[in-house]
N, C-alpha and C. Protein backbone atom coordinates (compact mmCIF):
# COMPACT_ATOMS: atom_id res chain seq x y z
N UNK A 1 -5.22 -54.52 2.52
CA UNK A 1 -6.13 -55.64 2.54
C UNK A 1 -6.69 -55.78 3.96
N UNK A 2 -7.99 -55.91 4.04
CA UNK A 2 -8.65 -56.17 5.32
C UNK A 2 -8.62 -57.68 5.56
N UNK A 3 -8.09 -58.09 6.71
CA UNK A 3 -7.91 -59.51 7.01
C UNK A 3 -8.52 -59.79 8.38
N UNK A 4 -9.58 -60.62 8.40
CA UNK A 4 -10.27 -60.95 9.64
C UNK A 4 -9.97 -62.40 10.00
N UNK A 5 -9.49 -62.61 11.21
CA UNK A 5 -9.25 -63.95 11.73
C UNK A 5 -10.40 -64.28 12.67
N UNK A 6 -11.23 -65.23 12.27
CA UNK A 6 -12.39 -65.64 13.06
C UNK A 6 -11.96 -66.83 13.91
N UNK A 7 -12.16 -66.72 15.21
CA UNK A 7 -11.80 -67.80 16.12
C UNK A 7 -12.83 -67.81 17.25
N UNK A 8 -12.74 -68.78 18.11
CA UNK A 8 -13.66 -68.85 19.24
C UNK A 8 -13.88 -70.28 19.70
N UNK A 9 -14.89 -70.43 20.52
CA UNK A 9 -15.18 -71.72 21.13
C UNK A 9 -15.87 -72.66 20.15
N UNK A 10 -15.70 -73.93 20.37
CA UNK A 10 -16.32 -74.95 19.55
C UNK A 10 -17.84 -74.83 19.63
N UNK A 11 -18.50 -74.84 18.49
CA UNK A 11 -19.95 -74.76 18.45
C UNK A 11 -20.51 -73.36 18.57
N UNK A 12 -19.67 -72.34 18.61
CA UNK A 12 -20.14 -70.97 18.80
C UNK A 12 -20.66 -70.34 17.50
N UNK A 13 -20.31 -70.91 16.36
CA UNK A 13 -20.81 -70.38 15.10
C UNK A 13 -19.76 -69.78 14.18
N UNK A 14 -18.52 -70.24 14.31
CA UNK A 14 -17.44 -69.71 13.47
C UNK A 14 -17.70 -69.96 11.99
N UNK A 15 -18.14 -71.17 11.65
CA UNK A 15 -18.39 -71.49 10.24
C UNK A 15 -19.57 -70.69 9.70
N UNK A 16 -20.58 -70.49 10.51
CA UNK A 16 -21.72 -69.65 10.08
C UNK A 16 -21.27 -68.21 9.86
N UNK A 17 -20.40 -67.74 10.75
CA UNK A 17 -19.88 -66.39 10.63
C UNK A 17 -19.11 -66.22 9.32
N UNK A 18 -18.26 -67.19 9.00
CA UNK A 18 -17.46 -67.10 7.77
C UNK A 18 -18.36 -67.17 6.54
N UNK A 19 -19.47 -67.91 6.64
CA UNK A 19 -20.42 -67.95 5.53
C UNK A 19 -21.04 -66.58 5.28
N UNK A 20 -21.38 -65.87 6.36
CA UNK A 20 -21.94 -64.53 6.23
C UNK A 20 -20.90 -63.58 5.65
N UNK A 21 -19.65 -63.66 6.12
CA UNK A 21 -18.60 -62.81 5.58
C UNK A 21 -18.41 -63.06 4.08
N UNK A 22 -18.50 -64.31 3.67
CA UNK A 22 -18.39 -64.64 2.25
C UNK A 22 -19.55 -64.01 1.46
N UNK A 23 -20.73 -64.04 2.03
CA UNK A 23 -21.90 -63.45 1.37
C UNK A 23 -21.75 -61.94 1.15
N UNK A 24 -20.98 -61.27 2.02
CA UNK A 24 -20.80 -59.82 1.86
C UNK A 24 -19.49 -59.46 1.18
N UNK A 25 -18.87 -60.45 0.51
CA UNK A 25 -17.74 -60.14 -0.35
C UNK A 25 -16.36 -60.49 0.13
N UNK A 26 -16.24 -61.18 1.24
CA UNK A 26 -14.93 -61.59 1.72
C UNK A 26 -14.49 -62.87 1.00
N UNK A 27 -13.19 -62.99 0.73
CA UNK A 27 -12.60 -64.24 0.27
C UNK A 27 -12.33 -65.05 1.54
N UNK A 28 -12.92 -66.24 1.66
CA UNK A 28 -12.91 -66.96 2.94
C UNK A 28 -12.27 -68.33 2.87
N UNK A 29 -11.62 -68.70 3.98
CA UNK A 29 -11.04 -70.03 4.15
C UNK A 29 -11.40 -70.50 5.55
N UNK A 30 -11.94 -71.71 5.64
CA UNK A 30 -12.34 -72.27 6.94
C UNK A 30 -11.29 -73.27 7.43
N UNK A 31 -10.97 -73.19 8.71
CA UNK A 31 -10.07 -74.13 9.39
C UNK A 31 -8.64 -74.13 8.85
N UNK A 32 -8.03 -72.95 8.80
CA UNK A 32 -6.63 -72.84 8.37
C UNK A 32 -5.71 -73.00 9.58
N UNK A 33 -4.68 -73.85 9.45
CA UNK A 33 -3.72 -73.97 10.55
C UNK A 33 -3.02 -72.63 10.80
N UNK A 34 -2.84 -72.24 12.05
CA UNK A 34 -2.23 -70.95 12.37
C UNK A 34 -0.86 -70.73 11.71
N UNK A 35 -0.09 -71.78 11.55
CA UNK A 35 1.24 -71.63 10.95
C UNK A 35 1.19 -71.21 9.48
N UNK A 36 0.06 -71.40 8.82
CA UNK A 36 -0.06 -71.05 7.41
C UNK A 36 -0.61 -69.65 7.16
N UNK A 37 -1.09 -68.99 8.19
CA UNK A 37 -1.75 -67.70 8.01
C UNK A 37 -0.82 -66.65 7.41
N UNK A 38 0.38 -66.50 7.94
CA UNK A 38 1.30 -65.49 7.44
C UNK A 38 1.68 -65.76 5.99
N UNK A 39 1.95 -67.00 5.65
CA UNK A 39 2.30 -67.36 4.27
C UNK A 39 1.12 -67.11 3.34
N UNK A 40 -0.08 -67.43 3.80
CA UNK A 40 -1.29 -67.21 3.02
C UNK A 40 -1.46 -65.73 2.70
N UNK A 41 -1.32 -64.86 3.69
CA UNK A 41 -1.46 -63.42 3.45
C UNK A 41 -0.36 -62.92 2.52
N UNK A 42 0.84 -63.44 2.67
CA UNK A 42 1.95 -63.07 1.79
C UNK A 42 1.64 -63.44 0.34
N UNK A 43 1.10 -64.63 0.13
CA UNK A 43 0.73 -65.07 -1.22
C UNK A 43 -0.37 -64.19 -1.81
N UNK A 44 -1.36 -63.83 -1.00
CA UNK A 44 -2.44 -62.98 -1.49
C UNK A 44 -1.95 -61.60 -1.86
N UNK A 45 -1.04 -61.04 -1.06
CA UNK A 45 -0.51 -59.71 -1.35
C UNK A 45 0.35 -59.72 -2.61
N UNK A 46 0.94 -60.87 -2.94
CA UNK A 46 1.83 -60.95 -4.09
C UNK A 46 1.18 -61.36 -5.39
N UNK A 47 -0.13 -61.56 -5.41
CA UNK A 47 -0.80 -62.00 -6.63
C UNK A 47 -1.38 -60.81 -7.39
N UNK A 48 -1.62 -61.03 -8.67
CA UNK A 48 -2.25 -60.01 -9.50
C UNK A 48 -3.72 -59.83 -9.14
N UNK A 49 -4.36 -60.93 -8.73
CA UNK A 49 -5.77 -60.88 -8.38
C UNK A 49 -5.92 -60.13 -7.05
N UNK A 50 -6.84 -59.18 -7.02
CA UNK A 50 -7.03 -58.38 -5.82
C UNK A 50 -8.00 -59.05 -4.85
N UNK A 51 -7.57 -59.18 -3.63
CA UNK A 51 -8.43 -59.64 -2.54
C UNK A 51 -8.37 -58.55 -1.48
N UNK A 52 -9.34 -57.64 -1.52
CA UNK A 52 -9.34 -56.53 -0.57
C UNK A 52 -9.86 -56.92 0.80
N UNK A 53 -10.71 -57.97 0.83
CA UNK A 53 -11.29 -58.42 2.09
C UNK A 53 -11.13 -59.94 2.18
N UNK A 54 -10.44 -60.39 3.24
CA UNK A 54 -10.15 -61.81 3.43
C UNK A 54 -10.54 -62.17 4.86
N UNK A 55 -11.13 -63.36 5.02
CA UNK A 55 -11.47 -63.86 6.36
C UNK A 55 -11.10 -65.33 6.43
N UNK A 56 -10.56 -65.73 7.56
CA UNK A 56 -10.23 -67.14 7.78
C UNK A 56 -10.73 -67.57 9.15
N UNK A 57 -11.00 -68.86 9.27
CA UNK A 57 -11.32 -69.44 10.57
C UNK A 57 -10.12 -70.25 11.02
N UNK A 58 -9.70 -70.01 12.23
CA UNK A 58 -8.65 -70.81 12.84
C UNK A 58 -8.95 -70.90 14.33
N UNK A 59 -8.50 -71.97 14.93
CA UNK A 59 -8.68 -72.11 16.37
C UNK A 59 -7.70 -73.15 16.89
N UNK A 60 -7.92 -73.60 18.07
CA UNK A 60 -6.99 -74.51 18.75
C UNK A 60 -6.84 -75.84 18.02
N UNK A 61 -7.80 -76.15 17.11
CA UNK A 61 -7.66 -77.37 16.31
C UNK A 61 -6.38 -77.33 15.47
N UNK A 62 -5.85 -76.12 15.27
CA UNK A 62 -4.63 -75.96 14.50
C UNK A 62 -3.39 -76.44 15.22
N UNK A 63 -3.52 -76.88 16.44
CA UNK A 63 -2.39 -77.43 17.17
C UNK A 63 -1.76 -76.46 18.15
N UNK A 64 -0.61 -76.85 18.64
CA UNK A 64 0.06 -76.10 19.70
C UNK A 64 0.60 -74.76 19.23
N UNK A 65 0.68 -74.52 17.95
CA UNK A 65 1.22 -73.26 17.43
C UNK A 65 0.19 -72.13 17.41
N UNK A 66 -1.02 -72.37 17.93
CA UNK A 66 -2.05 -71.34 17.94
C UNK A 66 -1.59 -70.12 18.73
N UNK A 67 -0.76 -70.31 19.73
CA UNK A 67 -0.31 -69.20 20.57
C UNK A 67 0.55 -68.18 19.80
N UNK A 68 0.99 -68.52 18.59
CA UNK A 68 1.81 -67.60 17.79
C UNK A 68 0.96 -66.63 16.97
N UNK A 69 -0.36 -66.67 17.12
CA UNK A 69 -1.25 -65.88 16.28
C UNK A 69 -1.01 -64.38 16.41
N UNK A 70 -0.72 -63.88 17.59
CA UNK A 70 -0.49 -62.44 17.77
C UNK A 70 0.79 -61.99 17.07
N UNK A 71 1.83 -62.78 17.14
CA UNK A 71 3.06 -62.45 16.43
C UNK A 71 2.83 -62.48 14.93
N UNK A 72 2.06 -63.45 14.47
CA UNK A 72 1.71 -63.54 13.05
C UNK A 72 0.97 -62.29 12.61
N UNK A 73 0.04 -61.82 13.43
CA UNK A 73 -0.71 -60.62 13.09
C UNK A 73 0.19 -59.39 13.00
N UNK A 74 1.16 -59.28 13.87
CA UNK A 74 2.10 -58.16 13.81
C UNK A 74 2.88 -58.17 12.50
N UNK A 75 3.34 -59.36 12.10
CA UNK A 75 4.05 -59.49 10.83
C UNK A 75 3.16 -59.08 9.67
N UNK A 76 1.92 -59.52 9.70
CA UNK A 76 0.98 -59.19 8.63
C UNK A 76 0.72 -57.69 8.57
N UNK A 77 0.62 -57.03 9.70
CA UNK A 77 0.40 -55.59 9.73
C UNK A 77 1.58 -54.86 9.10
N UNK A 78 2.78 -55.34 9.34
CA UNK A 78 3.97 -54.74 8.74
C UNK A 78 3.98 -54.89 7.22
N UNK A 79 3.31 -55.93 6.72
CA UNK A 79 3.24 -56.18 5.28
C UNK A 79 2.06 -55.46 4.62
N UNK A 80 1.26 -54.74 5.39
CA UNK A 80 0.18 -53.95 4.82
C UNK A 80 -1.22 -54.48 5.03
N UNK A 81 -1.38 -55.48 5.87
CA UNK A 81 -2.72 -56.01 6.16
C UNK A 81 -3.33 -55.28 7.34
N UNK A 82 -4.61 -54.95 7.21
CA UNK A 82 -5.38 -54.44 8.33
C UNK A 82 -5.99 -55.66 8.99
N UNK A 83 -5.33 -56.18 10.01
CA UNK A 83 -5.66 -57.49 10.59
C UNK A 83 -6.43 -57.34 11.89
N UNK A 84 -7.54 -58.11 11.99
CA UNK A 84 -8.37 -58.08 13.19
C UNK A 84 -8.74 -59.50 13.59
N UNK A 85 -9.02 -59.68 14.89
CA UNK A 85 -9.54 -60.96 15.38
C UNK A 85 -11.01 -60.76 15.74
N UNK A 86 -11.83 -61.71 15.29
CA UNK A 86 -13.24 -61.75 15.67
C UNK A 86 -13.43 -63.04 16.47
N UNK A 87 -13.63 -62.89 17.78
CA UNK A 87 -13.79 -64.05 18.67
C UNK A 87 -15.27 -64.33 18.85
N UNK A 88 -15.69 -65.56 18.50
CA UNK A 88 -17.09 -65.97 18.57
C UNK A 88 -17.29 -66.84 19.81
N UNK A 89 -18.32 -66.52 20.58
CA UNK A 89 -18.63 -67.26 21.79
C UNK A 89 -20.15 -67.47 21.85
N UNK A 90 -20.57 -68.44 22.61
CA UNK A 90 -22.00 -68.68 22.82
C UNK A 90 -22.18 -69.31 24.20
N UNK A 91 -23.32 -69.06 24.80
CA UNK A 91 -23.65 -69.70 26.07
C UNK A 91 -23.83 -71.20 25.86
N UNK A 92 -23.53 -71.97 26.88
CA UNK A 92 -23.74 -73.41 26.80
C UNK A 92 -25.20 -73.75 26.53
N UNK A 93 -26.13 -72.93 27.03
CA UNK A 93 -27.56 -73.17 26.81
C UNK A 93 -27.93 -73.12 25.34
N UNK A 94 -27.25 -72.26 24.61
CA UNK A 94 -27.54 -72.06 23.19
C UNK A 94 -27.02 -73.25 22.41
């Protein structure tokens, strides 16, 4: 399963990005708390319904546990997820 974690600065376009990913066939969830990401991927891998491409938006709004995201990604990779981070940024002028 391809799993993209979209994160970045406030106002940079994370929600727009996830909308585009949904348009090209990703199963998407916006604003998921970081602590739920590993459980979410575990549930998806254990279901009969196939989700080959998944994208979620998470960021610091998820609280102080955001710093655990890299460890979460390692766990997900061990379970068979091809996990990537897409960091969205924009200039203040934009």
